[in-house]
């Protein structure tokens, strides 16, 4: 395999419907990272992938190959659109334990594609519009390079590895709020969405980096949530401004520069993908919008976030309102982002229903301010009061990840707490998750309607307990490093967890809630547990491990 | 008030009943005509209209108002009659024969005696019975008030107390228990006493404002220019200033009289009625009536001056109008056109909401046309507030009122229309908030229950001066006296009923959203206003419960509305918002409706959010609806299942788990929560259907181990056999 040893990661996108004739092979390549790799090497990676896809399709026409494990590399496949494939090649470490998890890497690929489609539409549609592919390549190149820049640390791309095993990409993290606050939020949502008259709008509300409310479909929610956390939330904005001066941007810029310099030995490939530092002024009758370019959003005086990423309205100095494409309905929407302190509101207005372009949008914006500003203040205040801080969802003694697969929600121990785990624990968890994925996929292939229940407790090398439990769409992963010798102890600890949770759920009967004097809306710990009650089914049955064993013994 | 009723002077004017009006009188009137009878009298203590012949007195009960009621007759001796009043227990008839003598007539024994005053020094202006504990009857004399106890055994009056004052004339209403005594050259100096069941309160002396037309002229205030008005349990005094053409209003507190502002008048003759706490200022000469709602701070009228309508009169309105003009000359006994004249000069206004046509001996009752009032304003929230303050009597004689009061029906209708017209969410939200706040208030004060069954509060609130609201003390700076009042039940007017606190009364009326904050609210509770002993008939509150909101607004609107549900969902959210801030329990049917709306349009993500955030409070109904909607969406079904589990509805939960094929989990759960109400065969059947012999064996084993006597059941034998059959082909291979 022609992968240069100094490049541990490769990422490519190709179209199986293109370049099928001898001598036109280059045509099928839509994106390749690193771009500077000689075409021959790029083609060899793609050729191998293509061969494997064709081969595995013989056996499984619907779902072709997902991953190749070679001696030194893993190839992760993702068919983003029919016949358009994204492949990631990662180098394996010398350790015996795998540091990568296919599923985590595939989710990166999915994220790249989903975000791209949200901003630019599907790749296939783009190619159909412009069969030459040059514009598509330029779009993909600038978009993915902007995206990957976030993963850069020093000179290396840091893709999700075992250290991120207690995180789940392509899920949203939600803020737990009390009923009162929830109603307040919903009231705000309705006012927001009715600001554009009878047009059906959608909205997303975030507090800090957590989702509070959405009226979008789950997939669209993930995309917009991801984008918001990457570029829009106060956190993302301030990261931008601080890096403006020196740290982040300075280093990234230089890195990308060196990387592109090093990796762009031949000008041919550069012209093939388009230049890496595209600016709107360069060639151009066509402006490539780069939504992921960092440090481009800022807060305006009226509370709305503004950006020049979408250029300016023709003939004016007014920045064009960003537009996004909804996956569920295929509608093109204007994206208006309003920010008040920690609260970020995203309002999506159908482009088709706004007749006079920017003027119409600014009318809606004005309407929002008129109708909702009081409610926004109120909601922000309420949520801030109940906000438990970064570590609000930390439960001492536990390092956990909860995923609600139905709703694409996850919650995990705070990253700073996860880093206290030893490498052994994390590697074990990584492996465990890999196994669970395999098991889940197998169940999916069996395609029975009943979702599999799954439970695994593993003792890691460092004597930590690594536990996973999957029940009816909900997954719990947990690391107990300070657990005692026995499995009994470990399951007891989990049971304790689940018991406290049951108390919460039982006491939350509506009648009682009404009779008692209303508590302050948010009690972090309590709410953490009540959120967990979602995963209640999952949690309740830990003690069944014992009984199952007993049962098995009897048999 | 009888003194006033009999002293009214005939006025001249045109009459007319036009189509547009906000107040009306309903045909037929009550005929108080007995052959040979003379003058009509009004006993406002018992709400009786009285008419006397030479040796009999006939009485018509006018509360509740029933035009077909027959009079009761009592024999009395002959003689001149100035006033008649029955004692509050109706056992004794008191007849003022002259300005010196009052005769008492015991209806049971027929015993009679006369009470006379000293002719040289004083004369009797009038008298009234009271429900005070200290005295039974009060005589108003030129020399002051005499409070007497009536002694039926000794057939005499015993003087309890005398208040020495110079009195020119007086005004009294039984509903306020307040007597105002006019004195002075201009008769504008007033002394007030409230003689209620608990206490006798002496109001501070106060002067009324009189504008002067010229430097030297001093107009004299007449009795017919002063009105005691009871609205919302507060007592006001209204005074006509003929020179300034203003109606001054004073609010009477126990220790203060505060002028409240003035209303313009457009007629020389003014009459005041109170219908359902709405003030009707009759501009008699102009033949129009102006409506005011004194609850609100503003003195703006509810509506423009409009004529009074005669409803149900069996003739066309044009002919009644033309005939009305002839009324001045004609004098007939048949209810003819000239009798159907509004504001004729023979009209005598009775407290609180009656008018007597003394010439034709007809008694009419004023009514409000709430529909017309609400239709005339576009300011929906304030209309709703107004309607919510109405406590219309659930009177048998008013045909429109059957089960739901008019005000309530109007409120529901208005709200429905708002939603169907897709008015902006904030507007509807405001309207809904008015209704919810009003309901919450009526719950707190027990008014809502009162509507359902007559219930009297008998709690006495001891006021603490420190808590008197800042606003009130700033204005008045008054002390707080504890006082009680008497309420009279509708069924038995004469029966004195429970004593309740005066101060809580005002509270029950402040259904104003402006005052819904705690501080403002307590201001109303703690107000030490002088309040009346209001005679309440069985009142129904217009408050709308969440359940009614559902069945009369949301549910019908849902049926009528087409298209996107998000608007209706938005409205219901606003409803929940209001209900939550008022701490009102919302019934599950509203939640069920939200689920249906969202599920119908496949907005399952939002539905999930609503359930997780407990916006839809968990209940079995909600859970079942989630399960029902879950037929189309597995996530919704899971939410429903989870809710059942959280609610501790173990039986349903286990059953559904088995149905969904999670029989092993169901078994575990059943064991943990000791659910033993589900037949083992269900589990076994489910395991059998899944075609997994291991699982079937496990289920069998479970029951064999944990269910005593299971091994002897037919289920056990049957599934053992099935298990053997399932396993046999494997062994053969």
PDB file of N, CA, C and O in Angstrom, chain A residues 502-553:
ATOM      1  N   UNK A 502     -34.236   5.162  41.019  1.00  0.00           N
ATOM      2  CA  UNK A 502     -35.635   4.748  41.156  1.00  0.00           C
ATOM      3  C   UNK A 502     -36.376   5.635  42.149  1.00  0.00           C
ATOM      4  O   UNK A 502     -37.534   5.958  41.968  1.00  0.00           O
ATOM      5  N   UNK A 503     -35.689   5.996  43.219  1.00  0.00           N
ATOM      6  CA  UNK A 503     -36.322   6.876  44.205  1.00  0.00           C
ATOM      7  C   UNK A 503     -36.755   8.162  43.536  1.00  0.00           C
ATOM      8  O   UNK A 503     -37.862   8.639  43.718  1.00  0.00           O
ATOM      9  N   UNK A 504     -35.873   8.661  42.720  1.00  0.00           N
ATOM     10  CA  UNK A 504     -36.189   9.905  42.032  1.00  0.00           C
ATOM     11  C   UNK A 504     -37.415   9.731  41.164  1.00  0.00           C
ATOM     12  O   UNK A 504     -38.344  10.516  41.192  1.00  0.00           O
ATOM     13  N   UNK A 505     -37.421   8.661  40.400  1.00  0.00           N
ATOM     14  CA  UNK A 505     -38.542   8.499  39.482  1.00  0.00           C
ATOM     15  C   UNK A 505     -39.835   8.291  40.248  1.00  0.00           C
ATOM     16  O   UNK A 505     -40.878   8.758  39.835  1.00  0.00           O
ATOM     17  N   UNK A 506     -39.751   7.582  41.360  1.00  0.00           N
ATOM     18  CA  UNK A 506     -40.996   7.341  42.089  1.00  0.00           C
ATOM     19  C   UNK A 506     -41.539   8.605  42.716  1.00  0.00           C
ATOM     20  O   UNK A 506     -42.736   8.779  42.826  1.00  0.00           O
ATOM     21  N   UNK A 507     -40.638   9.448  43.139  1.00  0.00           N
ATOM     22  CA  UNK A 507     -41.114  10.637  43.840  1.00  0.00           C
ATOM     23  C   UNK A 507     -41.565  11.722  42.884  1.00  0.00           C
ATOM     24  O   UNK A 507     -42.069  12.739  43.286  1.00  0.00           O
ATOM     25  N   UNK A 508     -41.362  11.471  41.626  1.00  0.00           N
ATOM     26  CA  UNK A 508     -41.721  12.532  40.683  1.00  0.00           C
ATOM     27  C   UNK A 508     -43.138  12.371  40.172  1.00  0.00           C
ATOM     28  O   UNK A 508     -43.470  12.755  39.077  1.00  0.00           O
ATOM     29  N   UNK A 509     -43.970  11.736  40.962  1.00  0.00           N
ATOM     30  CA  UNK A 509     -45.372  11.649  40.553  1.00  0.00           C
ATOM     31  C   UNK A 509     -45.999  13.038  40.567  1.00  0.00           C
ATOM     32  O   UNK A 509     -45.713  13.841  41.432  1.00  0.00           O
ATOM     33  N   UNK A 510     -46.844  13.284  39.620  1.00  0.00           N
ATOM     34  CA  UNK A 510     -47.364  14.649  39.467  1.00  0.00           C
ATOM     35  C   UNK A 510     -48.086  15.169  40.707  1.00  0.00           C
ATOM     36  O   UNK A 510     -47.939  16.304  41.084  1.00  0.00           O
ATOM     37  N   UNK A 511     -48.833  14.302  41.347  1.00  0.00           N
ATOM     38  CA  UNK A 511     -49.602  14.769  42.495  1.00  0.00           C
ATOM     39  C   UNK A 511     -48.702  15.321  43.581  1.00  0.00           C
ATOM     40  O   UNK A 511     -48.926  16.384  44.110  1.00  0.00           O
ATOM     41  N   UNK A 512     -47.698  14.519  43.875  1.00  0.00           N
ATOM     42  CA  UNK A 512     -46.778  14.934  44.928  1.00  0.00           C
ATOM     43  C   UNK A 512     -46.122  16.243  44.563  1.00  0.00           C
ATOM     44  O   UNK A 512     -45.992  17.140  45.379  1.00  0.00           O
ATOM     45  N   UNK A 513     -45.755  16.313  43.300  1.00  0.00           N
ATOM     46  CA  UNK A 513     -45.066  17.522  42.855  1.00  0.00           C
ATOM     47  C   UNK A 513     -45.950  18.738  43.056  1.00  0.00           C
ATOM     48  O   UNK A 513     -45.482  19.816  43.337  1.00  0.00           O
ATOM     49  N   UNK A 514     -47.232  18.516  42.919  1.00  0.00           N
ATOM     50  CA  UNK A 514     -48.114  19.655  43.059  1.00  0.00           C
ATOM     51  C   UNK A 514     -48.335  20.052  44.496  1.00  0.00           C
ATOM     52  O   UNK A 514     -48.478  21.216  44.798  1.00  0.00           O
ATOM     53  N   UNK A 515     -48.381  19.042  45.342  1.00  0.00           N
ATOM     54  CA  UNK A 515     -48.668  19.358  46.723  1.00  0.00           C
ATOM     55  C   UNK A 515     -47.480  20.031  47.389  1.00  0.00           C
ATOM     56  O   UNK A 515     -47.630  20.923  48.199  1.00  0.00           O
ATOM     57  N   UNK A 516     -46.319  19.570  47.024  1.00  0.00           N
ATOM     58  CA  UNK A 516     -45.155  20.130  47.691  1.00  0.00           C
ATOM     59  C   UNK A 516     -44.898  21.546  47.201  1.00  0.00           C
ATOM     60  O   UNK A 516     -45.303  21.916  46.115  1.00  0.00           O
ATOM     61  N   UNK A 517     -44.239  22.267  48.033  1.00  0.00           N
ATOM     62  CA  UNK A 517     -43.856  23.622  47.624  1.00  0.00           C
ATOM     63  C   UNK A 517     -42.859  23.481  46.488  1.00  0.00           C
ATOM     64  O   UNK A 517     -41.911  22.703  46.580  1.00  0.00           O
ATOM     65  N   UNK A 518     -43.096  24.187  45.410  1.00  0.00           N
ATOM     66  CA  UNK A 518     -42.214  24.000  44.265  1.00  0.00           C
ATOM     67  C   UNK A 518     -40.755  24.287  44.612  1.00  0.00           C
ATOM     68  O   UNK A 518     -40.443  25.300  45.209  1.00  0.00           O
ATOM     69  N   UNK A 519     -39.964  23.346  44.234  1.00  0.00           N
ATOM     70  CA  UNK A 519     -38.532  23.480  44.505  1.00  0.00           C
ATOM     71  C   UNK A 519     -37.939  24.458  43.508  1.00  0.00           C
ATOM     72  O   UNK A 519     -38.526  24.718  42.481  1.00  0.00           O
ATOM     73  N   UNK A 520     -36.777  24.947  43.786  1.00  0.00           N
ATOM     74  CA  UNK A 520     -36.079  25.706  42.745  1.00  0.00           C
ATOM     75  C   UNK A 520     -35.974  24.834  41.507  1.00  0.00           C
ATOM     76  O   UNK A 520     -35.743  23.621  41.631  1.00  0.00           O
ATOM     77  N   UNK A 521     -36.199  25.446  40.399  1.00  0.00           N
ATOM     78  CA  UNK A 521     -36.415  24.665  39.188  1.00  0.00           C
ATOM     79  C   UNK A 521     -35.350  23.609  38.945  1.00  0.00           C
ATOM     80  O   UNK A 521     -35.654  22.492  38.570  1.00  0.00           O
ATOM     81  N   UNK A 522     -34.142  23.933  39.180  1.00  0.00           N
ATOM     82  CA  UNK A 522     -33.110  22.958  38.854  1.00  0.00           C
ATOM     83  C   UNK A 522     -32.259  22.601  40.062  1.00  0.00           C
ATOM     84  O   UNK A 522     -31.657  23.453  40.700  1.00  0.00           O
ATOM     85  N   UNK A 523     -32.251  21.381  40.309  1.00  0.00           N
ATOM     86  CA  UNK A 523     -31.321  20.862  41.287  1.00  0.00           C
ATOM     87  C   UNK A 523     -30.449  19.918  40.499  1.00  0.00           C
ATOM     88  O   UNK A 523     -30.907  18.891  40.037  1.00  0.00           O
ATOM     89  N   UNK A 524     -29.239  20.270  40.361  1.00  0.00           N
ATOM     90  CA  UNK A 524     -28.430  19.587  39.358  1.00  0.00           C
ATOM     91  C   UNK A 524     -28.345  18.090  39.578  1.00  0.00           C
ATOM     92  O   UNK A 524     -28.613  17.313  38.686  1.00  0.00           O
ATOM     93  N   UNK A 525     -28.013  17.731  40.772  1.00  0.00           N
ATOM     94  CA  UNK A 525     -27.779  16.319  41.001  1.00  0.00           C
ATOM     95  C   UNK A 525     -29.047  15.532  40.748  1.00  0.00           C
ATOM     96  O   UNK A 525     -29.070  14.527  40.076  1.00  0.00           O
ATOM     97  N   UNK A 526     -30.080  16.051  41.329  1.00  0.00           N
ATOM     98  CA  UNK A 526     -31.377  15.407  41.200  1.00  0.00           C
ATOM     99  C   UNK A 526     -31.763  15.273  39.738  1.00  0.00           C
ATOM    100  O   UNK A 526     -32.237  14.245  39.285  1.00  0.00           O
ATOM    101  N   UNK A 527     -31.487  16.340  38.993  1.00  0.00           N
ATOM    102  CA  UNK A 527     -31.878  16.303  37.602  1.00  0.00           C
ATOM    103  C   UNK A 527     -30.998  15.410  36.775  1.00  0.00           C
ATOM    104  O   UNK A 527     -31.429  14.860  35.793  1.00  0.00           O
ATOM    105  N   UNK A 528     -29.795  15.329  37.226  1.00  0.00           N
ATOM    106  CA  UNK A 528     -28.946  14.395  36.526  1.00  0.00           C
ATOM    107  C   UNK A 528     -29.578  13.015  36.588  1.00  0.00           C
ATOM    108  O   UNK A 528     -29.712  12.312  35.619  1.00  0.00           O
ATOM    109  N   UNK A 529     -30.004  12.662  37.796  1.00  0.00           N
ATOM    110  CA  UNK A 529     -30.548  11.328  37.967  1.00  0.00           C
ATOM    111  C   UNK A 529     -31.857  11.162  37.222  1.00  0.00           C
ATOM    112  O   UNK A 529     -32.132  10.120  36.667  1.00  0.00           O
ATOM    113  N   UNK A 530     -32.638  12.222  37.214  1.00  0.00           N
ATOM    114  CA  UNK A 530     -33.911  12.054  36.528  1.00  0.00           C
ATOM    115  C   UNK A 530     -33.678  11.946  35.033  1.00  0.00           C
ATOM    116  O   UNK A 530     -34.452  11.323  34.332  1.00  0.00           O
ATOM    117  N   UNK A 531     -32.620  12.573  34.589  1.00  0.00           N
ATOM    118  CA  UNK A 531     -32.311  12.361  33.187  1.00  0.00           C
ATOM    119  C   UNK A 531     -31.933  10.907  32.966  1.00  0.00           C
ATOM    120  O   UNK A 531     -32.295  10.285  32.004  1.00  0.00           O
ATOM    121  N   UNK A 532     -31.199  10.396  33.920  1.00  0.00           N
ATOM    122  CA  UNK A 532     -30.792   9.014  33.806  1.00  0.00           C
ATOM    123  C   UNK A 532     -31.986   8.087  33.739  1.00  0.00           C
ATOM    124  O   UNK A 532     -31.898   6.996  33.221  1.00  0.00           O
ATOM    125  N   UNK A 533     -33.089   8.533  34.281  1.00  0.00           N
ATOM    126  CA  UNK A 533     -34.235   7.647  34.317  1.00  0.00           C
ATOM    127  C   UNK A 533     -34.639   7.231  32.918  1.00  0.00           C
ATOM    128  O   UNK A 533     -35.291   6.234  32.724  1.00  0.00           O
ATOM    129  N   UNK A 534     -34.224   8.017  31.961  1.00  0.00           N
ATOM    130  CA  UNK A 534     -34.404   7.597  30.586  1.00  0.00           C
ATOM    131  C   UNK A 534     -33.795   6.238  30.380  1.00  0.00           C
ATOM    132  O   UNK A 534     -34.329   5.380  29.714  1.00  0.00           O
ATOM    133  N   UNK A 535     -32.642   6.124  30.931  1.00  0.00           N
ATOM    134  CA  UNK A 535     -31.916   4.887  30.783  1.00  0.00           C
ATOM    135  C   UNK A 535     -32.288   3.943  31.896  1.00  0.00           C
ATOM    136  O   UNK A 535     -31.610   2.977  32.155  1.00  0.00           O
ATOM    137  N   UNK A 536     -33.359   4.254  32.570  1.00  0.00           N
ATOM    138  CA  UNK A 536     -33.776   3.480  33.728  1.00  0.00           C
ATOM    139  C   UNK A 536     -33.849   2.003  33.455  1.00  0.00           C
ATOM    140  O   UNK A 536     -33.340   1.194  34.230  1.00  0.00           O
ATOM    141  N   UNK A 537     -34.493   1.679  32.364  1.00  0.00           N
ATOM    142  CA  UNK A 537     -34.610   0.259  32.068  1.00  0.00           C
ATOM    143  C   UNK A 537     -33.245  -0.372  32.010  1.00  0.00           C
ATOM    144  O   UNK A 537     -33.037  -1.484  32.480  1.00  0.00           O
ATOM    145  N   UNK A 538     -32.355   0.370  31.418  1.00  0.00           N
ATOM    146  CA  UNK A 538     -31.014  -0.194  31.282  1.00  0.00           C
ATOM    147  C   UNK A 538     -30.418  -0.439  32.650  1.00  0.00           C
ATOM    148  O   UNK A 538     -29.778  -1.468  32.890  1.00  0.00           O
ATOM    149  N   UNK A 539     -30.639   0.512  33.537  1.00  0.00           N
ATOM    150  CA  UNK A 539     -29.934   0.464  34.804  1.00  0.00           C
ATOM    151  C   UNK A 539     -30.501  -0.571  35.754  1.00  0.00           C
ATOM    152  O   UNK A 539     -29.799  -1.137  36.554  1.00  0.00           O
ATOM    153  N   UNK A 540     -31.777  -0.794  35.635  1.00  0.00           N
ATOM    154  CA  UNK A 540     -32.406  -1.591  36.680  1.00  0.00           C
ATOM    155  C   UNK A 540     -31.929  -3.020  36.730  1.00  0.00           C
ATOM    156  O   UNK A 540     -32.097  -3.700  37.717  1.00  0.00           O
ATOM    157  N   UNK A 541     -31.369  -3.460  35.675  1.00  0.00           N
ATOM    158  CA  UNK A 541     -31.193  -4.909  35.601  1.00  0.00           C
ATOM    159  C   UNK A 541     -29.781  -5.371  35.810  1.00  0.00           C
ATOM    160  O   UNK A 541     -29.424  -6.477  35.456  1.00  0.00           O
ATOM    161  N   UNK A 542     -29.017  -4.472  36.398  1.00  0.00           N
ATOM    162  CA  UNK A 542     -27.659  -4.886  36.632  1.00  0.00           C
ATOM    163  C   UNK A 542     -27.586  -6.071  37.562  1.00  0.00           C
ATOM    164  O   UNK A 542     -26.792  -6.971  37.399  1.00  0.00           O
ATOM    165  N   UNK A 543     -28.453  -6.066  38.524  1.00  0.00           N
ATOM    166  CA  UNK A 543     -28.375  -7.156  39.484  1.00  0.00           C
ATOM    167  C   UNK A 543     -28.745  -8.486  38.858  1.00  0.00           C
ATOM    168  O   UNK A 543     -28.575  -9.524  39.435  1.00  0.00           O
ATOM    169  N   UNK A 544     -29.288  -8.427  37.680  1.00  0.00           N
ATOM    170  CA  UNK A 544     -29.641  -9.692  37.032  1.00  0.00           C
ATOM    171  C   UNK A 544     -28.425 -10.472  36.587  1.00  0.00           C
ATOM    172  O   UNK A 544     -28.517 -11.640  36.289  1.00  0.00           O
ATOM    173  N   UNK A 545     -27.337  -9.811  36.507  1.00  0.00           N
ATOM    174  CA  UNK A 545     -26.105 -10.541  36.215  1.00  0.00           C
ATOM    175  C   UNK A 545     -25.964 -11.702  37.173  1.00  0.00           C
ATOM    176  O   UNK A 545     -25.752 -12.840  36.790  1.00  0.00           O
ATOM    177  N   UNK A 546     -26.125 -11.364  38.433  1.00  0.00           N
ATOM    178  CA  UNK A 546     -25.974 -12.402  39.455  1.00  0.00           C
ATOM    179  C   UNK A 546     -26.952 -13.534  39.226  1.00  0.00           C
ATOM    180  O   UNK A 546     -26.604 -14.704  39.208  1.00  0.00           O
ATOM    181  N   UNK A 547     -28.203 -13.143  39.039  1.00  0.00           N
ATOM    182  CA  UNK A 547     -29.213 -14.184  38.931  1.00  0.00           C
ATOM    183  C   UNK A 547     -29.007 -15.035  37.706  1.00  0.00           C
ATOM    184  O   UNK A 547     -29.250 -16.237  37.728  1.00  0.00           O
ATOM    185  N   UNK A 548     -28.574 -14.362  36.647  1.00  0.00           N
ATOM    186  CA  UNK A 548     -28.332 -15.139  35.438  1.00  0.00           C
ATOM    187  C   UNK A 548     -27.252 -16.166  35.676  1.00  0.00           C
ATOM    188  O   UNK A 548     -27.338 -17.296  35.236  1.00  0.00           O
ATOM    189  N   UNK A 549     -26.255 -15.694  36.387  1.00  0.00           N
ATOM    190  CA  UNK A 549     -25.170 -16.636  36.676  1.00  0.00           C
ATOM    191  C   UNK A 549     -25.710 -17.797  37.483  1.00  0.00           C
ATOM    192  O   UNK A 549     -25.447 -18.957  37.193  1.00  0.00           O
ATOM    193  N   UNK A 550     -26.501 -17.449  38.477  1.00  0.00           N
ATOM    194  CA  UNK A 550     -27.053 -18.488  39.319  1.00  0.00           C
ATOM    195  C   UNK A 550     -27.893 -19.443  38.475  1.00  0.00           C
ATOM    196  O   UNK A 550     -27.789 -20.668  38.594  1.00  0.00           O
ATOM    197  N   UNK A 551     -28.646 -18.854  37.609  1.00  0.00           N
ATOM    198  CA  UNK A 551     -29.507 -19.654  36.755  1.00  0.00           C
ATOM    199  C   UNK A 551     -28.673 -20.586  35.890  1.00  0.00           C
ATOM    200  O   UNK A 551     -28.942 -21.778  35.775  1.00  0.00           O
ATOM    201  N   UNK A 552     -27.624 -20.008  35.322  1.00  0.00           N
ATOM    202  CA  UNK A 552     -26.754 -20.795  34.475  1.00  0.00           C
ATOM    203  C   UNK A 552     -26.125 -21.942  35.251  1.00  0.00           C
ATOM    204  O   UNK A 552     -26.045 -23.058  34.762  1.00  0.00           O
ATOM    205  N   UNK A 553     -25.737 -21.635  36.464  1.00  0.00           N
ATOM    206  CA  UNK A 553     -25.091 -22.649  37.278  1.00  0.00           C
ATOM    207  C   UNK A 553     -26.047 -23.819  37.509  1.00  0.00           C
ATOM    208  O   UNK A 553     -25.665 -24.988  37.412  1.00  0.00           O
TER     209      UNK A 553
END
